[in-house]
């Protein structure tokens, strides 16, 4: 029997193994364009809610985020540098829309650091409370 309490309970949620392995498939194998994670309060852990195929674009990704609830997401951004090199940067996005419930915002805020530490190889982090804070221009600007 595993005990999940004490200091662990204070530092937020656990992270499902499936969440870590799905992220690694995005990072190492480019199996996905993006992964959206949500907190499962019953299981007290961060789980995969949705994955996007490599063919999907940024609009597909942003359309997959709920308008009124918080999520964590990773997005694999491919771009071409001014020297004409193909590059890729992985973004961690903490989506916390201003209209979401205070309780959800607090839950996601307190669990974020612990979850993000589990994901090795993130290049940039964006905290967004509305879509303009994470639109494609913001991503492009950060990546260059």
CSV table of C-alpha atoms in Angstrom, one decimal:
chain,number,residue,atom,x,y,z
A,1,UNK,CA,0.0,0.0,0.0
A,2,UNK,CA,1.5,3.3,-1.0
A,3,UNK,CA,1.0,6.3,1.3
A,4,UNK,CA,0.3,9.6,-0.4
A,5,UNK,CA,0.2,12.2,2.3
A,6,UNK,CA,2.4,14.2,4.5
A,7,UNK,CA,4.8,16.6,2.6
A,8,UNK,CA,3.7,15.1,-0.7
A,9,UNK,CA,0.1,16.4,-0.2
A,10,UNK,CA,1.4,19.9,0.4
A,11,UNK,CA,3.5,20.0,-2.8
A,12,UNK,CA,0.5,19.3,-5.0
A,13,UNK,CA,-0.4,16.4,-7.2
A,14,UNK,CA,1.5,13.3,-8.2
A,15,UNK,CA,2.3,12.7,-11.9
A,16,UNK,CA,0.9,9.6,-13.6
A,17,UNK,CA,3.5,7.5,-15.3
A,18,UNK,CA,1.5,7.7,-18.5
A,19,UNK,CA,1.9,11.5,-18.4
A,20,UNK,CA,5.6,11.2,-18.3
A,21,UNK,CA,5.9,8.5,-21.0
A,22,UNK,CA,3.5,10.5,-23.3
A,23,UNK,CA,5.7,13.6,-22.8
A,24,UNK,CA,8.8,11.6,-23.6
A,25,UNK,CA,7.2,10.3,-26.8
A,26,UNK,CA,6.6,13.9,-27.9
A,27,UNK,CA,10.1,15.0,-26.9
A,28,UNK,CA,12.2,12.0,-28.2
A,29,UNK,CA,10.1,10.5,-31.0
A,30,UNK,CA,8.0,13.5,-32.1
A,31,UNK,CA,5.0,11.2,-31.8
A,32,UNK,CA,2.8,14.2,-30.9
A,33,UNK,CA,2.6,17.9,-31.7
A,34,UNK,CA,1.1,18.6,-28.3
A,35,UNK,CA,-0.1,17.0,-25.1
A,36,UNK,CA,-2.7,18.5,-22.8
A,37,UNK,CA,-2.7,17.5,-19.2
A,38,UNK,CA,-5.3,17.9,-16.5
A,39,UNK,CA,-5.4,17.3,-12.8
A,40,UNK,CA,-7.5,14.3,-11.7
A,41,UNK,CA,-8.6,15.3,-8.2
A,42,UNK,CA,-9.9,11.8,-7.3
A,43,UNK,CA,-6.6,10.2,-8.2
A,44,UNK,CA,-4.6,13.2,-7.0
A,45,UNK,CA,-2.4,13.2,-10.1
A,46,UNK,CA,-1.7,14.9,-13.4
A,47,UNK,CA,-3.1,12.8,-16.3
A,48,UNK,CA,-3.1,13.1,-20.1
A,49,UNK,CA,-6.3,14.6,-21.4
A,50,UNK,CA,-5.5,14.9,-25.1
A,51,UNK,CA,-2.7,14.4,-27.6
A,52,UNK,CA,-2.4,16.1,-31.0
A,53,UNK,CA,-0.9,14.3,-34.0
A,54,UNK,CA,2.3,15.7,-35.6
A,55,UNK,CA,0.2,16.9,-38.5
A,56,UNK,CA,-1.9,19.2,-36.2
A,57,UNK,CA,-1.1,22.9,-35.9
A,58,UNK,CA,-1.1,25.6,-33.3
A,59,UNK,CA,-4.8,26.4,-34.0
A,60,UNK,CA,-5.8,22.8,-33.3
A,61,UNK,CA,-3.8,23.0,-30.0
A,62,UNK,CA,-5.4,26.2,-28.8
A,63,UNK,CA,-8.9,25.0,-29.8
A,64,UNK,CA,-8.3,22.0,-27.5
A,65,UNK,CA,-7.9,24.1,-24.4
A,66,UNK,CA,-11.0,24.7,-22.4
A,67,UNK,CA,-12.2,28.3,-22.3
A,68,UNK,CA,-13.1,28.2,-18.6
A,69,UNK,CA,-10.8,25.7,-16.9
A,70,UNK,CA,-7.1,25.3,-16.2
A,71,UNK,CA,-4.7,22.9,-17.9
A,72,UNK,CA,-1.0,22.2,-18.4
A,73,UNK,CA,0.2,21.6,-21.9
A,74,UNK,CA,3.4,21.0,-23.9
A,75,UNK,CA,3.7,22.1,-27.5
A,76,UNK,CA,6.5,21.1,-29.8
A,77,UNK,CA,7.1,24.2,-32.0
A,78,UNK,CA,8.9,23.6,-35.3
A,79,UNK,CA,10.4,26.6,-37.1
A,80,UNK,CA,13.1,27.7,-39.5
A,81,UNK,CA,15.8,30.0,-38.4
A,82,UNK,CA,17.1,33.0,-40.4
A,83,UNK,CA,20.0,30.8,-41.4
A,84,UNK,CA,17.4,28.4,-42.8
A,85,UNK,CA,17.9,25.6,-40.2
A,86,UNK,CA,15.0,23.5,-39.0
A,87,UNK,CA,14.6,23.8,-35.3
A,88,UNK,CA,12.2,22.7,-32.6
A,89,UNK,CA,11.5,24.1,-29.2
A,90,UNK,CA,9.3,22.5,-26.5
A,91,UNK,CA,7.0,25.0,-24.7
A,92,UNK,CA,5.3,24.3,-21.4
A,93,UNK,CA,2.1,26.2,-21.1
A,94,UNK,CA,0.3,26.8,-17.9
A,95,UNK,CA,-3.2,27.7,-19.0
A,96,UNK,CA,-5.2,29.4,-16.3
A,97,UNK,CA,-8.0,31.5,-17.9
A,98,UNK,CA,-9.2,34.4,-15.8
A,99,UNK,CA,-12.8,33.1,-15.9
A,100,UNK,CA,-11.8,29.7,-14.3
A,101,UNK,CA,-12.7,28.9,-10.7
A,102,UNK,CA,-10.4,30.3,-8.0
A,103,UNK,CA,-10.1,26.8,-6.6
A,104,UNK,CA,-8.9,25.4,-10.0
A,105,UNK,CA,-6.4,28.3,-10.4
A,106,UNK,CA,-4.9,27.6,-6.9
A,107,UNK,CA,-4.7,23.8,-7.5
A,108,UNK,CA,-2.9,24.2,-10.8
A,109,UNK,CA,-0.7,27.0,-9.5
A,110,UNK,CA,0.5,25.0,-6.5
A,111,UNK,CA,1.1,21.8,-8.5
A,112,UNK,CA,2.8,23.4,-11.5
A,113,UNK,CA,6.5,23.4,-10.3
A,114,UNK,CA,6.4,19.8,-9.2
A,115,UNK,CA,4.8,18.7,-12.5
A,116,UNK,CA,7.1,20.7,-14.7
A,117,UNK,CA,10.2,19.3,-12.9
A,118,UNK,CA,9.1,15.8,-14.1
A,119,UNK,CA,9.3,16.9,-17.7
A,120,UNK,CA,13.0,17.1,-18.8
A,121,UNK,CA,14.0,19.2,-21.8
A,122,UNK,CA,11.4,22.0,-21.7
A,123,UNK,CA,12.9,25.1,-23.4
A,124,UNK,CA,10.3,27.8,-22.5
A,125,UNK,CA,7.4,28.3,-20.2
A,126,UNK,CA,4.4,30.5,-20.8
A,127,UNK,CA,1.8,31.4,-18.2
A,128,UNK,CA,-1.4,32.4,-20.0
A,129,UNK,CA,-4.7,33.7,-18.6
A,130,UNK,CA,-6.2,34.5,-21.9
A,131,UNK,CA,-5.5,33.4,-25.5
A,132,UNK,CA,-3.5,36.6,-26.5
A,133,UNK,CA,-0.8,35.7,-24.0
A,134,UNK,CA,0.0,32.5,-25.8
A,135,UNK,CA,-0.8,33.3,-29.4
A,136,UNK,CA,1.5,32.1,-32.2
A,137,UNK,CA,3.4,35.4,-32.4
A,138,UNK,CA,4.3,35.1,-28.7
A,139,UNK,CA,5.6,31.5,-29.3
A,140,UNK,CA,7.6,32.6,-32.4
A,141,UNK,CA,9.1,35.5,-30.5
A,142,UNK,CA,10.2,33.3,-27.6
A,143,UNK,CA,11.6,30.6,-29.9
A,144,UNK,CA,13.9,32.9,-31.9
